[in-house]
Amino acid sequence: MTLTPVPRLAVIVVAAGSGTRLQGGAPKAFVGIDERSILHHALRGVFAATSAQVVIVVPRGYEGEALADARDAAGDRADLVTVVVGGATRQESVAAGLGALWGDVEIVLVHDAARALTPPAVFDRVVQAVEAGAAAVIPVLPVVDTIKRVDAEGRVIGPVDRTELAAAQTPQGFARSVLEAALAEVDSDHTDDAAAVAAAGHPVVTVEGDAVAFKITTGPDLDRARALLETGPAASVVPPSTHSAPRVGIGTDVHGFGGEGTLWLAGLEWPGEEALSGHSDGDAVAHAIVDALLAAAGLGDIGTHFGTDRPEFAGAHASAFLAHTAGLLSAAGWRIGNVSVQVQANRPRFASRRVEAERALSAALGGAAVSVSATTTDGLGFTGRSEGVAAFATALLVPA
């Protein structure tokens, strides 16, 4: 008789939220992305990444549904699954999950079911950091939008230094003893588990997150998840190996001046310059990059994913477009090699901000190399008459 080793690692999948903002007709984790629920896809990711004990925390009355999803996702590892009922707050739900852990578990990951498409590599990075000695670990993404402090009347008070900001994701990893003690000590509820651990005096370290690990909270988020799954690879969690060679795409975009507010171009705000018109902020540079990337991957064009029927992108800046595109590429099994984009316009003058633009665009694409150049047309055409801006981009993709 062969005895299966008891895992030292456990994953608590928090699926007890009501999902009020999603308005899916059921608690959020049990809303379908395709023919499978959000919870089912989250569990597929967990089992693709680990051989851990898995504790699923659900609303009362949904234990049977959760167990059915778990058995389907786990296959021959269904004996690793436990389902428990959550509490009124996140901390109560996590505490309920902790109460169901096996005695040999030493490392605990707490994962939101709503981050249903999180790649296995994110789990790996978190576990490795805890195994290396960290008490608490969270995956993060850089904040690429310009952040403002705003008062109750909607007036801008001042800017926020985004170099000190990061967007936290899950799974968040902990030494079991640290998390249990922190939740027992902390009085107030926190928005995530790392905050409770930090409040108890423990340092929290970060690892790289992933754009695909976004949280499904609203209808547009659900649409985004469905679009990713429609490409095929995200449905299997692990990117496919069908791509054998790099691919190149080109993209162009044109916008005329005459929009409202301040000019946004190449991911930067240009105070004092006339704005470009468009459904979003009219950033022709970012839009040309999006078209080049989508063309290289064979995923359609910017109208396919960011058309006027997508109100959440009305007025959106480059960071939203590029991060969403990077997520689509990752799910389709591609990695961005590099992007080159040329701007044709009389204004604004790019020379003094070229490096800044490259950094902003690169950050929005998860660190991919981006080069920007600018030229004029010697007075010819609409750009020569200062009526608008044109941009031309080339993108190289390599198999992930």
mmCIF file of C-alpha atoms in Angstrom, residues 53-356:
data_model
loop_
_atom_site.group_PDB
_atom_site.id
_atom_site.type_symbol
_atom_site.label_atom_id
_atom_site.label_comp_id
_atom_site.label_asym_id
_atom_site.label_seq_id
_atom_site.Cartn_x
_atom_site.Cartn_y
_atom_site.Cartn_z
ATOM 1 C CA GLN A 53 -4.783 20.952 0.340
ATOM 2 C CA VAL A 54 -7.552 23.178 -1.042
ATOM 3 C CA VAL A 55 -10.145 24.719 1.271
ATOM 4 C CA ILE A 56 -13.034 26.491 -0.450
ATOM 5 C CA VAL A 57 -14.966 29.071 1.588
ATOM 6 C CA VAL A 58 -18.509 29.628 0.273
ATOM 7 C CA PRO A 59 -21.851 31.168 1.309
ATOM 8 C CA ARG A 60 -24.194 28.892 3.237
ATOM 9 C CA GLY A 61 -26.305 26.824 0.869
ATOM 10 C CA TYR A 62 -23.649 26.618 -1.862
ATOM 11 C CA GLU A 63 -21.543 23.839 -0.361
ATOM 12 C CA GLY A 64 -22.849 21.234 -2.811
ATOM 13 C CA GLU A 65 -22.238 23.389 -5.869
ATOM 14 C CA ALA A 66 -18.726 24.181 -4.717
ATOM 15 C CA LEU A 67 -17.936 20.535 -4.110
ATOM 16 C CA ALA A 68 -19.188 19.600 -7.591
ATOM 17 C CA ASP A 69 -16.995 22.323 -9.154
ATOM 18 C CA ALA A 70 -14.037 21.150 -7.083
ATOM 19 C CA ARG A 71 -14.401 17.493 -8.045
ATOM 20 C CA ASP A 72 -14.598 18.430 -11.715
ATOM 21 C CA ALA A 73 -11.547 20.713 -11.522
ATOM 22 C CA ALA A 74 -9.448 18.466 -9.267
ATOM 23 C CA GLY A 75 -9.876 15.172 -11.099
ATOM 24 C CA ASP A 76 -8.065 12.434 -9.168
ATOM 25 C CA ARG A 77 -7.048 14.934 -6.469
ATOM 26 C CA ALA A 78 -10.567 15.561 -5.178
ATOM 27 C CA ASP A 79 -9.549 14.093 -1.816
ATOM 28 C CA LEU A 80 -7.474 17.252 -1.247
ATOM 29 C CA VAL A 81 -10.630 19.431 -1.198
ATOM 30 C CA THR A 82 -12.602 20.678 1.798
ATOM 31 C CA VAL A 83 -15.608 23.039 1.579
ATOM 32 C CA VAL A 84 -16.545 25.289 4.527
ATOM 33 C CA VAL A 85 -19.082 28.088 5.083
ATOM 34 C CA GLY A 86 -17.697 31.621 5.276
ATOM 35 C CA GLY A 87 -18.478 34.467 7.648
ATOM 36 C CA ALA A 88 -19.837 37.992 7.402
ATOM 37 C CA THR A 89 -16.404 39.526 6.687
ATOM 38 C CA ARG A 90 -13.363 38.476 4.721
ATOM 39 C CA GLN A 91 -11.348 37.875 7.896
ATOM 40 C CA GLU A 92 -14.080 35.641 9.284
ATOM 41 C CA SER A 93 -14.123 33.674 6.026
ATOM 42 C CA VAL A 94 -10.346 33.252 6.005
ATOM 43 C CA ALA A 95 -10.460 32.216 9.661
ATOM 44 C CA ALA A 96 -13.033 29.562 8.755
ATOM 45 C CA GLY A 97 -10.674 28.308 6.067
ATOM 46 C CA LEU A 98 -7.765 28.209 8.507
ATOM 47 C CA GLY A 99 -9.865 26.126 10.876
ATOM 48 C CA ALA A 100 -10.159 23.397 8.239
ATOM 49 C CA LEU A 101 -6.424 23.046 7.539
ATOM 50 C CA TRP A 102 -4.662 19.767 8.148
ATOM 51 C CA GLY A 103 -2.108 19.652 10.920
ATOM 52 C CA ASP A 104 0.963 19.277 8.681
ATOM 53 C CA VAL A 105 0.279 22.437 6.674
ATOM 54 C CA GLU A 106 2.997 25.063 7.168
ATOM 55 C CA ILE A 107 2.432 27.475 4.251
ATOM 56 C CA VAL A 108 -0.957 28.990 3.414
ATOM 57 C CA LEU A 109 -2.002 30.787 0.257
ATOM 58 C CA VAL A 110 -5.207 32.844 0.366
ATOM 59 C CA HIS A 111 -6.672 33.270 -3.112
ATOM 60 C CA ASP A 112 -9.732 35.151 -4.363
ATOM 61 C CA ALA A 113 -11.939 32.970 -6.553
ATOM 62 C CA ALA A 114 -12.740 36.167 -8.468
ATOM 63 C CA ARG A 115 -9.145 36.165 -9.809
ATOM 64 C CA ALA A 116 -10.153 33.141 -11.823
ATOM 65 C CA LEU A 117 -7.533 33.270 -14.589
ATOM 66 C CA THR A 118 -4.427 33.698 -12.424
ATOM 67 C CA PRO A 119 -1.520 31.875 -14.146
ATOM 68 C CA PRO A 120 0.344 29.099 -12.291
ATOM 69 C CA ALA A 121 3.565 31.135 -12.425
ATOM 70 C CA VAL A 122 2.115 33.626 -9.937
ATOM 71 C CA PHE A 123 1.444 30.811 -7.451
ATOM 72 C CA ASP A 124 4.996 29.572 -7.968
ATOM 73 C CA ARG A 125 6.547 32.963 -7.239
ATOM 74 C CA VAL A 126 4.542 33.403 -4.039
ATOM 75 C CA VAL A 127 5.331 29.931 -2.710
ATOM 76 C CA GLN A 128 9.035 30.282 -3.488
ATOM 77 C CA ALA A 129 9.210 33.570 -1.584
ATOM 78 C CA VAL A 130 7.559 32.080 1.515
ATOM 79 C CA GLU A 131 9.794 29.019 1.331
ATOM 80 C CA ALA A 132 12.775 31.387 1.191
ATOM 81 C CA GLY A 133 11.793 32.772 4.588
ATOM 82 C CA ALA A 134 9.271 35.565 4.021
ATOM 83 C CA ALA A 135 6.449 35.711 6.580
ATOM 84 C CA ALA A 136 4.022 37.265 4.099
ATOM 85 C CA VAL A 137 4.134 37.657 0.305
ATOM 86 C CA ILE A 138 1.795 39.374 -2.149
ATOM 87 C CA PRO A 139 1.904 39.548 -5.966
ATOM 88 C CA VAL A 140 1.644 43.104 -7.274
ATOM 89 C CA LEU A 141 1.490 45.095 -10.499
ATOM 90 C CA PRO A 142 2.849 48.631 -10.916
ATOM 91 C CA VAL A 143 0.327 51.468 -10.967
ATOM 92 C CA VAL A 144 0.684 53.105 -14.368
ATOM 93 C CA ASP A 145 -2.209 55.596 -14.327
ATOM 94 C CA THR A 146 -1.676 59.148 -13.134
ATOM 95 C CA ILE A 147 -3.193 59.194 -9.633
ATOM 96 C CA LYS A 148 -4.808 62.303 -8.121
ATOM 97 C CA ARG A 149 -6.093 63.086 -4.637
ATOM 98 C CA VAL A 150 -9.639 64.441 -4.914
ATOM 99 C CA ASP A 151 -11.814 66.133 -2.280
ATOM 100 C CA ALA A 152 -15.479 65.406 -1.524
ATOM 101 C CA GLU A 153 -16.602 67.957 -4.145
ATOM 102 C CA GLY A 154 -14.558 66.293 -6.885
ATOM 103 C CA ARG A 155 -11.814 68.927 -6.994
ATOM 104 C CA VAL A 156 -8.229 67.765 -7.497
ATOM 105 C CA ILE A 157 -6.153 68.417 -4.379
ATOM 106 C CA GLY A 158 -2.851 67.230 -5.752
ATOM 107 C CA PRO A 159 -0.904 64.394 -7.388
ATOM 108 C CA VAL A 160 0.132 61.114 -5.783
ATOM 109 C CA ASP A 161 3.615 59.697 -6.341
ATOM 110 C CA ARG A 162 2.813 56.435 -8.111
ATOM 111 C CA THR A 163 6.401 55.135 -7.774
ATOM 112 C CA GLU A 164 5.437 54.155 -4.221
ATOM 113 C CA LEU A 165 2.173 52.483 -5.282
ATOM 114 C CA ALA A 166 1.411 48.924 -6.366
ATOM 115 C CA ALA A 167 -1.831 47.068 -7.090
ATOM 116 C CA ALA A 168 -2.114 43.972 -4.885
ATOM 117 C CA GLN A 169 -3.359 40.646 -6.259
ATOM 118 C CA THR A 170 -3.776 37.103 -4.967
ATOM 119 C CA PRO A 171 -2.741 34.454 -4.053
ATOM 120 C CA GLN A 172 -1.185 35.997 -0.966
ATOM 121 C CA GLY A 173 1.180 33.655 0.838
ATOM 122 C CA PHE A 174 1.977 33.304 4.535
ATOM 123 C CA ALA A 175 3.669 31.175 7.077
ATOM 124 C CA ARG A 176 0.651 29.501 8.667
ATOM 125 C CA SER A 177 1.588 30.487 12.218
ATOM 126 C CA VAL A 178 1.955 34.143 11.199
ATOM 127 C CA LEU A 179 -1.446 34.358 9.515
ATOM 128 C CA GLU A 180 -3.265 32.542 12.320
ATOM 129 C CA ALA A 181 -1.729 34.790 14.979
ATOM 130 C CA ALA A 182 -2.397 37.963 12.998
ATOM 131 C CA LEU A 183 -6.084 37.215 12.469
ATOM 132 C CA ALA A 184 -6.442 36.383 16.147
ATOM 133 C CA GLU A 185 -4.830 39.682 17.197
ATOM 134 C CA VAL A 186 -6.307 42.223 14.764
ATOM 135 C CA ASP A 187 -9.562 43.893 15.838
ATOM 136 C CA SER A 188 -10.652 45.729 12.668
ATOM 137 C CA ASP A 189 -11.465 44.140 9.325
ATOM 138 C CA HIS A 190 -8.963 44.629 6.501
ATOM 139 C CA THR A 191 -9.417 44.578 2.742
ATOM 140 C CA ASP A 192 -6.836 41.829 2.328
ATOM 141 C CA ASP A 193 -4.977 39.365 4.497
ATOM 142 C CA ALA A 194 -1.567 40.950 4.050
ATOM 143 C CA ALA A 195 -2.929 44.141 5.649
ATOM 144 C CA ALA A 196 -3.916 42.163 8.742
ATOM 145 C CA VAL A 197 -0.463 40.591 8.917
ATOM 146 C CA ALA A 198 1.218 43.982 8.461
ATOM 147 C CA ALA A 199 -0.995 45.449 11.218
ATOM 148 C CA ALA A 200 0.314 42.699 13.505
ATOM 149 C CA GLY A 201 3.856 43.935 12.876
ATOM 150 C CA HIS A 202 5.143 41.541 10.228
ATOM 151 C CA PRO A 203 6.959 42.693 7.057
ATOM 152 C CA VAL A 204 5.215 41.964 3.765
ATOM 153 C CA VAL A 205 7.285 41.422 0.614
ATOM 154 C CA THR A 206 6.170 41.499 -3.020
ATOM 155 C CA VAL A 207 6.629 39.386 -6.124
ATOM 156 C CA GLU A 208 5.583 40.063 -9.702
ATOM 157 C CA GLY A 209 1.884 39.661 -10.432
ATOM 158 C CA ASP A 210 0.218 39.192 -13.802
ATOM 159 C CA ALA A 211 -2.250 41.281 -15.814
ATOM 160 C CA VAL A 212 -4.395 38.183 -16.403
ATOM 161 C CA ALA A 213 -4.892 37.824 -12.639
ATOM 162 C CA PHE A 214 -7.409 40.686 -12.616
ATOM 163 C CA LYS A 215 -10.384 40.519 -10.264
ATOM 164 C CA ILE A 216 -13.808 39.881 -11.787
ATOM 165 C CA THR A 217 -15.932 42.473 -10.000
ATOM 166 C CA THR A 218 -18.181 44.155 -12.581
ATOM 167 C CA GLY A 219 -19.910 43.239 -15.819
ATOM 168 C CA PRO A 220 -17.056 44.574 -17.985
ATOM 169 C CA ASP A 221 -14.594 42.452 -15.977
ATOM 170 C CA LEU A 222 -16.692 39.391 -16.751
ATOM 171 C CA ASP A 223 -16.749 40.351 -20.433
ATOM 172 C CA ARG A 224 -12.970 40.606 -20.373
ATOM 173 C CA ALA A 225 -12.646 37.136 -18.836
ATOM 174 C CA ARG A 226 -14.988 35.726 -21.464
ATOM 175 C CA ALA A 227 -12.973 37.360 -24.251
ATOM 176 C CA LEU A 228 -9.797 35.793 -22.886
ATOM 177 C CA LEU A 229 -11.378 32.363 -22.699
ATOM 178 C CA GLU A 230 -12.719 32.690 -26.228
ATOM 179 C CA THR A 231 -9.127 32.748 -27.489
ATOM 180 C CA GLY A 232 -8.809 29.190 -26.157
ATOM 181 C CA PRO A 233 -5.588 29.052 -24.135
ATOM 182 C CA ALA A 234 -6.893 30.707 -20.965
ATOM 183 C CA ALA A 235 -9.503 27.991 -20.669
ATOM 184 C CA SER A 236 -6.770 25.452 -20.074
ATOM 185 C CA VAL A 237 -4.909 27.758 -17.658
ATOM 186 C CA VAL A 238 -1.488 26.702 -18.944
ATOM 187 C CA PRO A 239 -0.557 28.580 -22.160
ATOM 188 C CA PRO A 240 -0.334 26.295 -25.182
ATOM 189 C CA SER A 241 2.857 25.281 -26.950
ATOM 190 C CA THR A 242 1.337 25.521 -30.437
ATOM 191 C CA HIS A 243 3.233 28.730 -31.264
ATOM 192 C CA SER A 244 6.599 27.729 -32.715
ATOM 193 C CA ALA A 245 7.904 30.970 -34.211
ATOM 194 C CA PRO A 246 7.848 34.729 -33.522
ATOM 195 C CA ARG A 247 5.224 36.826 -35.262
ATOM 196 C CA VAL A 248 5.195 40.470 -36.352
ATOM 197 C CA GLY A 249 2.246 42.858 -36.548
ATOM 198 C CA ILE A 250 1.791 46.430 -37.689
ATOM 199 C CA GLY A 251 -0.713 49.000 -36.507
ATOM 200 C CA THR A 252 -1.685 52.562 -37.378
ATOM 201 C CA ASP A 253 -3.927 55.123 -35.776
ATOM 202 C CA VAL A 254 -4.991 58.688 -36.504
ATOM 203 C CA HIS A 255 -6.788 61.251 -34.344
ATOM 204 C CA GLY A 256 -7.623 64.874 -35.011
ATOM 205 C CA PHE A 257 -7.286 67.712 -32.554
ATOM 206 C CA GLY A 258 -10.471 69.105 -31.057
ATOM 207 C CA GLY A 259 -11.149 66.918 -28.038
ATOM 208 C CA GLU A 260 -12.035 68.107 -24.549
ATOM 209 C CA GLY A 261 -9.529 68.632 -21.769
ATOM 210 C CA THR A 262 -5.781 68.045 -21.967
ATOM 211 C CA LEU A 263 -3.804 66.168 -24.589
ATOM 212 C CA TRP A 264 -2.881 62.569 -23.724
ATOM 213 C CA LEU A 265 -0.335 60.949 -26.028
ATOM 214 C CA ALA A 266 2.078 58.014 -25.604
ATOM 215 C CA GLY A 267 0.662 57.444 -22.138
ATOM 216 C CA LEU A 268 1.590 60.944 -20.981
ATOM 217 C CA GLU A 269 -0.397 64.061 -20.194
ATOM 218 C CA TRP A 270 0.738 67.150 -22.142
ATOM 219 C CA PRO A 271 -0.432 70.280 -20.290
ATOM 220 C CA GLY A 272 -1.107 73.251 -22.526
ATOM 221 C CA GLU A 273 -1.587 71.141 -25.667
ATOM 222 C CA GLU A 274 -4.939 70.750 -27.446
ATOM 223 C CA ALA A 275 -6.589 67.389 -26.807
ATOM 224 C CA LEU A 276 -7.217 64.796 -29.489
ATOM 225 C CA SER A 277 -10.771 63.662 -30.185
ATOM 226 C CA GLY A 278 -11.919 60.070 -29.798
ATOM 227 C CA HIS A 279 -14.032 57.576 -27.833
ATOM 228 C CA SER A 280 -11.225 57.266 -25.291
ATOM 229 C CA ASP A 281 -8.520 59.889 -24.771
ATOM 230 C CA GLY A 282 -7.495 59.779 -28.449
ATOM 231 C CA ASP A 283 -3.983 58.480 -27.707
ATOM 232 C CA ALA A 284 -2.969 57.542 -31.261
ATOM 233 C CA VAL A 285 0.379 56.133 -30.096
ATOM 234 C CA ALA A 286 -1.150 53.672 -27.637
ATOM 235 C CA HIS A 287 -3.875 52.696 -30.085
ATOM 236 C CA ALA A 288 -1.375 51.980 -32.887
ATOM 237 C CA ILE A 289 0.568 49.760 -30.464
ATOM 238 C CA VAL A 290 -2.618 47.881 -29.538
ATOM 239 C CA ASP A 291 -3.438 47.252 -33.201
ATOM 240 C CA ALA A 292 0.108 46.029 -33.910
ATOM 241 C CA LEU A 293 0.058 43.611 -30.973
ATOM 242 C CA LEU A 294 -3.391 42.236 -31.751
ATOM 243 C CA ALA A 295 -2.500 41.840 -35.443
ATOM 244 C CA ALA A 296 0.647 39.892 -34.580
ATOM 245 C CA ALA A 297 -1.330 37.531 -32.339
ATOM 246 C CA GLY A 298 -4.198 37.134 -34.795
ATOM 247 C CA LEU A 299 -6.678 38.461 -32.225
ATOM 248 C CA GLY A 300 -8.496 40.986 -34.369
ATOM 249 C CA ASP A 301 -8.029 44.725 -34.019
ATOM 250 C CA ILE A 302 -8.686 47.549 -31.595
ATOM 251 C CA GLY A 303 -12.336 47.777 -32.638
ATOM 252 C CA THR A 304 -12.823 44.117 -31.736
ATOM 253 C CA HIS A 305 -11.901 44.652 -28.091
ATOM 254 C CA PHE A 306 -12.271 48.392 -27.428
ATOM 255 C CA GLY A 307 -15.169 49.526 -29.617
ATOM 256 C CA THR A 308 -17.718 52.210 -28.797
ATOM 257 C CA ASP A 309 -19.939 49.447 -27.393
ATOM 258 C CA ARG A 310 -17.492 49.173 -24.465
ATOM 259 C CA PRO A 311 -18.439 52.160 -22.258
ATOM 260 C CA GLU A 312 -15.793 51.258 -19.676
ATOM 261 C CA PHE A 313 -13.126 52.427 -22.147
ATOM 262 C CA ALA A 314 -14.737 55.816 -22.782
ATOM 263 C CA GLY A 315 -12.087 58.361 -21.811
ATOM 264 C CA ALA A 316 -9.639 55.611 -20.830
ATOM 265 C CA HIS A 317 -5.905 56.261 -21.013
ATOM 266 C CA ALA A 318 -3.106 54.206 -22.561
ATOM 267 C CA SER A 319 -2.522 52.144 -19.440
ATOM 268 C CA ALA A 320 -6.020 50.619 -19.604
ATOM 269 C CA PHE A 321 -5.710 49.757 -23.307
ATOM 270 C CA LEU A 322 -2.201 48.346 -23.105
ATOM 271 C CA ALA A 323 -2.683 46.353 -19.889
ATOM 272 C CA HIS A 324 -5.867 44.775 -21.285
ATOM 273 C CA THR A 325 -4.065 43.912 -24.515
ATOM 274 C CA ALA A 326 -1.128 42.408 -22.627
ATOM 275 C CA GLY A 327 -3.603 40.201 -20.783
ATOM 276 C CA LEU A 328 -5.146 39.008 -24.034
ATOM 277 C CA LEU A 329 -1.706 38.146 -25.417
ATOM 278 C CA SER A 330 -0.639 36.293 -22.280
ATOM 279 C CA ALA A 331 -3.804 34.224 -22.322
ATOM 280 C CA ALA A 332 -3.206 33.404 -25.988
ATOM 281 C CA GLY A 333 0.307 32.108 -25.252
ATOM 282 C CA TRP A 334 2.344 35.080 -26.452
ATOM 283 C CA ARG A 335 5.015 37.267 -24.876
ATOM 284 C CA ILE A 336 5.884 40.731 -26.194
ATOM 285 C CA GLY A 337 9.388 40.830 -27.652
ATOM 286 C CA ASN A 338 9.487 44.534 -28.418
ATOM 287 C CA VAL A 339 7.414 47.374 -29.855
ATOM 288 C CA SER A 340 8.563 50.279 -32.028
ATOM 289 C CA VAL A 341 6.272 53.222 -32.711
ATOM 290 C CA GLN A 342 6.742 56.373 -34.773
ATOM 291 C CA VAL A 343 4.686 59.541 -34.218
ATOM 292 C CA GLN A 344 3.987 61.900 -37.117
ATOM 293 C CA ALA A 345 2.930 65.331 -35.885
ATOM 294 C CA ASN A 346 4.034 68.941 -35.671
ATOM 295 C CA ARG A 347 3.137 68.974 -31.992
ATOM 296 C CA PRO A 348 3.720 68.122 -29.260
ATOM 297 C CA ARG A 349 7.529 68.054 -29.359
ATOM 298 C CA PHE A 350 8.652 64.605 -28.248
ATOM 299 C CA ALA A 351 12.396 65.111 -27.886
ATOM 300 C CA SER A 352 12.366 66.133 -24.221
ATOM 301 C CA ARG A 353 9.870 63.433 -23.140
ATOM 302 C CA ARG A 354 10.742 60.523 -25.406
ATOM 303 C CA VAL A 355 12.381 58.446 -22.649
ATOM 304 C CA GLU A 356 9.490 59.229 -20.280
#
